[in-house]
Coordinates of C-alpha atoms and ligand atoms in Angstrom, one line a residue:
X1 CA 11.8 -8.5 -14.7
X2 CA 8.4 -10.1 -14.8
X3 CA 7.4 -12.0 -17.9
X4 CA 3.8 -11.6 -18.7
X5 CA 4.1 -13.3 -22.0
X6 CA 3.3 -16.9 -20.9
X7 CA 1.2 -18.7 -23.4
X8 CA -1.3 -21.4 -22.4
X9 CA -1.2 -24.9 -23.8
X10 CA -4.4 -26.7 -25.0
X11 CA -4.6 -28.7 -21.7
X12 CA -4.7 -25.6 -19.5
X13 CA -7.2 -23.9 -21.8
X14 CA -9.5 -26.9 -21.5
X15 CA -9.1 -26.9 -17.7
X16 CA -9.8 -23.2 -17.6
X17 CA -13.2 -23.3 -19.1
X18 CA -14.1 -26.1 -16.7
X19 CA -12.9 -24.0 -13.8
X20 CA -15.2 -21.1 -14.8
X21 CA -18.1 -23.5 -14.9
X22 CA -17.2 -24.8 -11.5
X23 CA -16.9 -21.3 -10.0
X24 CA -20.2 -20.0 -11.4
X25 CA -21.9 -23.3 -10.6
X26 CA -20.8 -23.3 -7.0
X27 CA -22.0 -19.7 -6.3
X28 CA -25.2 -20.3 -8.2
X29 CA -26.0 -23.4 -6.1
X30 CA -25.4 -21.7 -2.7
X31 CA -28.8 -21.0 -1.2
X32 CA -29.7 -17.5 -0.1
X33 CA -30.8 -18.5 3.4
X34 CA -32.1 -15.2 4.7
X35 CA -31.1 -13.3 7.9
X36 CA -32.4 -15.8 10.5
X37 CA -30.6 -18.8 9.2
X38 CA -27.5 -16.8 8.4
X39 CA -27.2 -16.3 12.2
X40 CA -26.9 -20.1 12.6
X41 CA -23.8 -20.5 10.5
X42 CA -20.9 -22.3 12.3
X43 CA -18.7 -19.4 11.1
X44 CA -21.1 -16.6 11.9
X45 CA -18.3 -14.7 13.8
X46 CA -15.9 -14.9 10.7
X47 CA -18.7 -13.9 8.3
X48 CA -19.5 -10.9 10.6
X49 CA -15.8 -10.0 10.7
X50 CA -15.5 -10.1 6.9
X51 CA -18.5 -7.9 6.7
X52 CA -17.0 -5.5 9.2
X53 CA -13.7 -5.4 7.1
X54 CA -15.7 -4.4 4.0
X55 CA -17.6 -1.7 6.0
X56 CA -14.2 -0.3 7.2
X57 CA -12.9 -0.2 3.6
X58 CA -16.1 1.5 2.5
X59 CA -15.9 4.0 5.4
X60 CA -12.2 4.8 4.9
X61 CA -12.1 5.1 1.2
X62 CA -15.5 5.0 -0.6
X63 CA -17.1 7.7 1.6
X64 CA -14.6 10.4 0.5
X65 CA -14.9 9.4 -3.2
X66 CA -18.7 9.5 -2.9
X67 CA -18.6 12.9 -1.2
X68 CA -16.4 14.4 -3.9
X69 CA -18.5 12.8 -6.7
X70 CA -19.6 14.9 -9.6
X71 CA -22.9 13.2 -9.1
X72 CA -23.0 14.2 -5.3
X73 CA -26.1 15.8 -4.0
X74 CA -27.8 13.8 -6.7
X75 CA -31.4 12.8 -6.8
X76 CA -31.7 12.2 -3.0
X77 CA -30.2 15.5 -1.9
X78 CA -28.7 13.7 1.0
X79 CA -25.3 15.4 0.7
X80 CA -23.4 12.3 -0.4
X81 CA -24.1 10.7 -3.7
X82 CA -22.0 9.1 -6.3
X83 CA -22.0 5.9 -8.2
X84 CA -20.7 2.5 -7.3
X85 CA -19.8 -0.5 -9.5
X86 CA -19.7 -3.8 -7.5
X87 CA -18.0 -6.4 -9.7
X88 CA -18.6 -10.0 -8.4
X89 CA -21.4 -8.6 -6.2
X90 CA -22.8 -12.1 -5.5
X91 CA -26.2 -12.1 -3.8
X92 CA -25.9 -8.4 -3.0
X93 CA -24.5 -8.9 0.5
X94 CA -23.1 -5.3 0.5
X95 CA -26.3 -3.5 -0.5
X96 CA -27.0 -2.3 3.0
X97 CA -23.5 -1.1 3.4
X98 CA -23.9 1.0 0.2
X99 CA -27.3 2.3 1.5
X100 CA -25.5 3.5 4.6
X101 CA -23.0 5.2 2.4
X102 CA -25.9 7.0 0.7
X103 CA -24.9 6.1 -2.9
X104 CA -26.9 7.8 -5.7
X105 CA -26.7 4.7 -7.9
X106 CA -25.4 1.2 -7.7
X107 CA -24.4 -1.3 -10.5
X108 CA -23.9 -4.9 -9.5
X109 CA -22.5 -7.5 -11.9
X110 CA -21.7 -11.2 -11.3
X111 CA -21.1 -14.3 -13.4
X112 CA -23.6 -16.3 -11.3
X113 CA -27.1 -15.5 -12.8
X114 CA -28.9 -17.1 -9.8
X115 CA -27.0 -14.8 -7.4
X116 CA -27.9 -11.8 -9.5
X117 CA -31.6 -12.7 -9.3
X118 CA -31.2 -13.0 -5.5
X119 CA -29.4 -9.6 -5.4
X120 CA -32.2 -8.0 -7.4
X121 CA -34.8 -9.4 -4.9
X122 CA -32.7 -8.3 -2.0
X123 CA -32.6 -4.8 -3.4
X124 CA -36.3 -4.8 -4.2
X125 CA -37.0 -5.8 -0.5
X126 CA -35.0 -2.9 1.0
X127 CA -36.9 -0.2 2.8
X128 CA -37.9 2.6 0.6
X129 CA -36.1 5.1 2.7
X130 CA -32.7 3.5 2.2
X131 CA -33.2 2.1 -1.3
X132 CA -31.2 3.6 -4.2
X133 CA -31.5 3.1 -7.9
X134 CA -29.7 -0.1 -8.9
X135 CA -28.9 -2.0 -12.0
X136 CA -27.9 -5.7 -12.0
X137 CA -26.5 -7.9 -14.7
X138 CA -25.1 -11.4 -15.1
X139 CA -21.7 -11.4 -16.9
X140 CA -18.3 -13.0 -16.8
X141 CA -16.5 -9.8 -16.0
X142 CA -13.1 -11.4 -16.6
X143 CA -13.9 -12.4 -20.2
X144 CA -16.2 -9.6 -21.4
X145 CA -16.3 -5.8 -21.3
X146 CA -19.1 -4.5 -18.9
X147 CA -20.3 -2.3 -21.8
X148 CA -21.8 -5.6 -23.2
X149 CA -24.5 -5.5 -20.5
X150 CA -24.7 -1.9 -19.3
X151 CA -27.2 0.3 -21.2
X152 CA -25.8 3.6 -22.6
X153 CA -27.6 5.8 -20.0
X154 CA -25.6 4.1 -17.2
X155 CA -22.4 4.8 -19.0
X156 CA -23.2 8.4 -19.8
X157 CA -20.8 11.0 -18.4
X158 CA -21.9 13.3 -15.6
X159 CA -23.5 16.5 -16.9
X160 CA -21.0 19.1 -18.0
X161 CA -18.1 16.6 -17.9
X162 CA -17.5 15.1 -21.3
X163 CA -14.8 12.5 -21.3
X164 CA -11.4 13.7 -22.5
X165 CA -9.6 10.5 -21.8
X166 CA -8.4 8.9 -25.0
X167 CA -8.0 5.4 -23.6
X168 CA -10.9 5.4 -21.2
X169 CA -14.6 5.8 -21.2
X170 CA -16.6 8.6 -19.5
X171 CA -16.0 9.1 -15.8
X172 CA -19.1 7.4 -14.5
X173 CA -18.1 5.6 -11.3
X174 CA -16.7 7.1 -8.1
X175 CA -16.0 3.7 -6.5
X176 CA -15.4 0.2 -7.9
X177 CA -15.6 -2.6 -5.4
X178 CA -14.4 -6.2 -5.8
X179 CA -15.0 -8.2 -2.6
X180 CA -13.6 -11.7 -2.2
X181 CA -13.7 -12.3 -6.0
X182 CA -10.8 -10.6 -7.9
X183 CA -8.5 -13.6 -7.5
X184 CA -10.7 -15.7 -9.8
X185 CA -9.4 -13.4 -12.6
X186 CA -5.8 -14.5 -12.2
X187 CA -6.4 -17.7 -14.1
X188 CA -4.7 -16.0 -17.1
X189 CA -3.2 -12.7 -18.0
X190 CA -5.9 -12.1 -20.5
X191 CA -8.6 -12.4 -17.8
X192 CA -6.7 -10.3 -15.3
X193 CA -6.4 -7.6 -18.0
X194 CA -10.0 -7.8 -19.0
X195 CA -10.9 -7.5 -15.3
X196 CA -8.7 -4.5 -14.8
X197 CA -10.0 -2.8 -17.9
X198 CA -13.5 -3.2 -16.5
X199 CA -12.4 -1.8 -13.2
X200 CA -10.6 1.2 -14.6
X201 CA -12.3 2.3 -17.8
X202 CA -15.3 4.1 -16.3
X203 CA -13.7 5.0 -12.9
X204 CA -13.3 8.7 -12.6
X205 CA -9.9 10.3 -11.9
X206 CA -9.6 10.5 -8.1
X207 CA -12.1 7.6 -7.8
X208 CA -11.2 4.5 -5.7
X209 CA -11.0 0.8 -6.3
X210 CA -11.4 -1.2 -3.1
X211 CA -11.2 -5.0 -2.7
X212 CA -10.3 -8.1 -0.7
X213 CA -8.2 -11.0 -1.9
X214 CA -6.3 -13.9 -0.4
X215 CA -2.9 -13.2 0.9
X216 CA -0.6 -15.0 -1.6
X217 CA 2.6 -14.3 0.4
X218 CA 1.1 -15.9 3.5
X219 CA -0.3 -18.9 1.6
X220 CA 2.9 -19.7 -0.2
X221 CA 4.9 -19.3 3.1
X222 CA 2.5 -21.8 4.7
X223 CA 2.8 -24.2 1.7
X224 CA 6.6 -24.0 1.6
X225 CA 7.0 -24.5 5.3
X226 CA 5.2 -27.9 5.3
X227 CA 7.4 -30.9 6.0
X228 CA 9.0 -32.3 2.8
X229 CA 6.9 -35.4 2.6
X230 CA 3.6 -33.8 3.6
X231 CA 0.9 -33.3 1.0
X232 CA 0.6 -29.8 -0.4
X233 CA -2.3 -28.9 1.9
X234 CA -2.9 -26.9 5.0
X235 CA -5.7 -25.6 7.1
X236 CA -7.7 -26.1 10.3
X237 CA -11.2 -27.1 11.3
X238 CA -12.8 -24.3 9.2
X239 CA -10.7 -24.1 6.1
X240 CA -8.4 -26.1 3.8
X241 CA -6.2 -24.8 1.0
X242 CA -4.8 -27.5 -1.3
X243 CA -2.2 -26.9 -4.0
X244 CA -1.3 -29.3 -6.8
X245 CA 2.4 -29.1 -5.9
X246 CA 4.9 -27.3 -3.7
X247 CA 7.2 -25.7 -6.2
X248 CA 9.2 -22.8 -4.8
X249 CA 8.0 -19.2 -5.5
X250 CA 10.4 -18.5 -8.3
X251 CA 9.1 -21.5 -10.3
X252 CA 5.5 -20.8 -9.9
X253 CA 3.5 -19.3 -12.8
X254 CA 2.4 -15.7 -12.6
X255 CA -1.1 -16.6 -13.7
X256 CA -3.1 -19.8 -13.3
X257 CA -1.3 -20.8 -10.1
X258 CA -4.3 -22.8 -9.0
X259 CA -5.3 -24.1 -5.6
X260 CA -8.5 -25.5 -4.2
X261 CA -10.2 -23.6 -1.4
X262 CA -12.6 -25.0 1.2
X263 CA -14.3 -22.8 3.9
X264 CA -17.0 -24.3 6.1
X265 CA -20.5 -23.2 5.2
X266 CA -19.2 -20.9 2.4
X267 CA -16.8 -22.3 -0.3
X268 CA -16.7 -25.9 -1.2
X269 CA -13.4 -26.8 -2.9
X270 CA -13.6 -24.1 -5.6
X271 CA -10.6 -23.5 -7.8
X272 CA -8.9 -20.2 -7.0
X273 CA -5.7 -18.6 -8.2
X274 CA -2.7 -17.0 -6.4
X275 CA -2.5 -13.2 -6.8
X276 CA 1.1 -12.2 -6.2
X277 CA 0.9 -8.6 -5.0
X278 CA 3.8 -7.2 -6.9
X279 CA 2.5 -8.6 -10.2
X280 CA -0.9 -7.3 -9.5
X281 CA 0.5 -3.8 -8.6
X282 CA 2.5 -3.7 -11.8
X283 CA -0.5 -4.7 -13.9
X284 CA -2.9 -2.3 -12.1
X285 CA -0.4 0.5 -12.7
X286 CA -0.8 0.0 -16.5
X287 CA -4.5 0.7 -16.0
X288 CA -3.9 4.0 -14.1
X289 CA -4.5 2.5 -10.7
X290 CA -2.2 3.7 -7.9
X291 CA -2.1 1.7 -4.6
X292 CA -3.0 3.6 -1.4
X293 CA -3.7 0.8 1.1
X294 CA -2.8 -2.9 1.7
X295 CA -3.4 -4.6 5.0
X296 CA -3.8 -8.1 6.3
X297 CA -7.3 -8.5 8.0
X298 CA -5.6 -8.9 11.4
X299 CA -3.9 -5.6 10.8
X300 CA -7.1 -3.9 9.9
X301 CA -8.6 -5.2 13.2
X302 CA -5.6 -4.0 15.2
X303 CA -5.6 -0.5 13.6
X304 CA -9.4 0.0 13.9
X305 CA -10.6 -1.8 17.1
X306 CA -10.4 1.4 19.1
X307 CA -11.5 3.7 16.2
X308 CA -14.4 5.9 17.4
X309 CA -16.7 4.8 14.5
X310 CA -15.4 1.3 13.4
X311 CA -14.8 0.1 17.0
X312 CA -18.4 0.3 18.2
X313 CA -19.5 -0.9 14.7
X314 CA -17.9 -4.3 15.6
X315 CA -20.6 -4.8 18.3
X316 CA -23.4 -3.7 16.0
X317 CA -22.2 -6.0 13.2
X318 CA -21.9 -8.9 15.8
X319 CA -18.1 -9.4 15.4
X320 CA -18.1 -9.3 19.2
X321 CA -20.5 -8.8 22.1
X322 CA -20.7 -5.6 24.1
X323 CA -18.2 -7.1 26.7
X324 CA -15.6 -7.2 23.9
X325 CA -15.9 -11.0 23.7
X326 CA -15.2 -12.2 20.1
X327 CA -17.7 -14.4 18.3
X328 CA -14.8 -16.1 16.5
X329 CA -12.9 -19.1 17.8
X330 CA -9.2 -19.5 17.2
X331 CA -9.6 -21.4 14.0
X332 CA -12.0 -18.7 12.5
X333 CA -9.5 -16.0 13.6
X334 CA -6.7 -17.8 11.7
X335 CA -9.0 -18.2 8.7
X336 CA -9.8 -14.5 8.9
X337 CA -6.2 -13.7 8.1
X338 CA -6.1 -15.6 4.8
X339 CA -7.2 -12.3 3.2
X340 CA -5.9 -8.8 2.6
X341 CA -7.8 -5.6 2.0
X342 CA -6.7 -3.0 -0.5
X343 CA -7.5 0.4 -2.0
X344 CA -6.2 2.0 -5.2
X345 CA -6.9 5.5 -6.6
X346 CA -7.4 6.2 -10.3
X347 CA -4.9 8.7 -11.7
Ligands
LIG1 N1 -18.6 -9.8 -3.4 C1 -19.6 -10.7 -2.8 C2 -19.5 -10.6 -1.3 O1 -18.5 -10.0 -0.8 O2 -20.4 -11.1 -0.6 C3 -19.5 -12.1 -3.3 C4 -18.2 -12.8 -3.0 S1 -18.2 -14.5 -3.5 C5 -17.0 -15.2 -2.4 C6 -17.3 -14.5 -5.0 C7 -18.1 -14.0 -6.2 O3 -17.3 -13.8 -7.3 C8 -19.2 -15.0 -6.5 O4 -20.5 -14.4 -6.5 C9 -18.9 -15.4 -8.0 O5 -20.0 -15.7 -8.8 C10 -18.1 -14.2 -8.4 N2 -17.3 -14.4 -9.6 C11 -16.4 -15.4 -9.8 N3 -15.9 -15.3 -11.1 C12 -16.5 -14.2 -11.7 C13 -16.4 -13.7 -13.0 N4 -15.6 -14.2 -13.9 N5 -17.2 -12.6 -13.3 C14 -18.0 -12.1 -12.3 N6 -18.2 -12.6 -11.1 C15 -17.4 -13.6 -10.8

């Protein structure tokens, strides 16, 4: 039995608000360097790989949900359509992927107001032909309902489909995406629940929730296999994960199991929280979300490297060159597998 009833003491409450400031401050301060300089990152291969993983998730799960959308055919008449909610959208790094998916409308929300401004500019700078209507807002999506910032017209139901869901809002979105950001909600049960409510409330039945999070099982295995007198820290030349202690799994808290994450040229010792998959599943189930996919990033690669669409996409997205030579060194390849990709369906 899992006990979700843990209460916070004053000390962790104080630490928590400091953590939120650290996380938002970190992402606000990261420069938006533009496409040329992005190519010079020392982990360009890893960044390209992460982008490819997101493109695979979108292709595998979001396309179908968008095709079947009650909004499909929409204002662009391009066949596909549908609405996407991107929580923790950052600087809008997935806007091009959503343009390729021919979304009818996109909503991007992030706690970092500077990132939201950059996402807005990136959207404004897209070619007219691929640009879609978009709405951006700055909000702590793990502490507040998204209805605080979304105008009523965005949360209106599709024509002819009034909501008959007593605990949910209208069926607005076909896809909710949370890329490399959901784990920040696992600081407390209250935040994880607020986040899941935001994910699920306006997601239509049959819609999908896709995301990427660190692989808790792998991290805890690495931590607990360190020699007894070693510090609670592991990593390689591109990443470091440092825990406060090395308590065994059964003694670790379900929420607020904090570690510090460093990834070269991306994340500088930001506090993050372990997401234990089984706990997440149980909680997500309470919000009508049924799991349909969970893979480590290495598995996603193995299963799609020869796929007729996603295989060649790896060359176009600069994960590898046309000779099949990877742009990641060994250390980047190891860091790539810190994460897992998932998809849920709304019942
Ligand atoms: N999803 C984007 C991507 O894949 O490029 C950005 C990922 S970045 C690693 C993590 C993002 O989560 C940051 O933009 C950060 O500001 C956002 N974030 C963290 N806590 C958040 C919160 N409470 N509410 C909304 N966004 C949050």
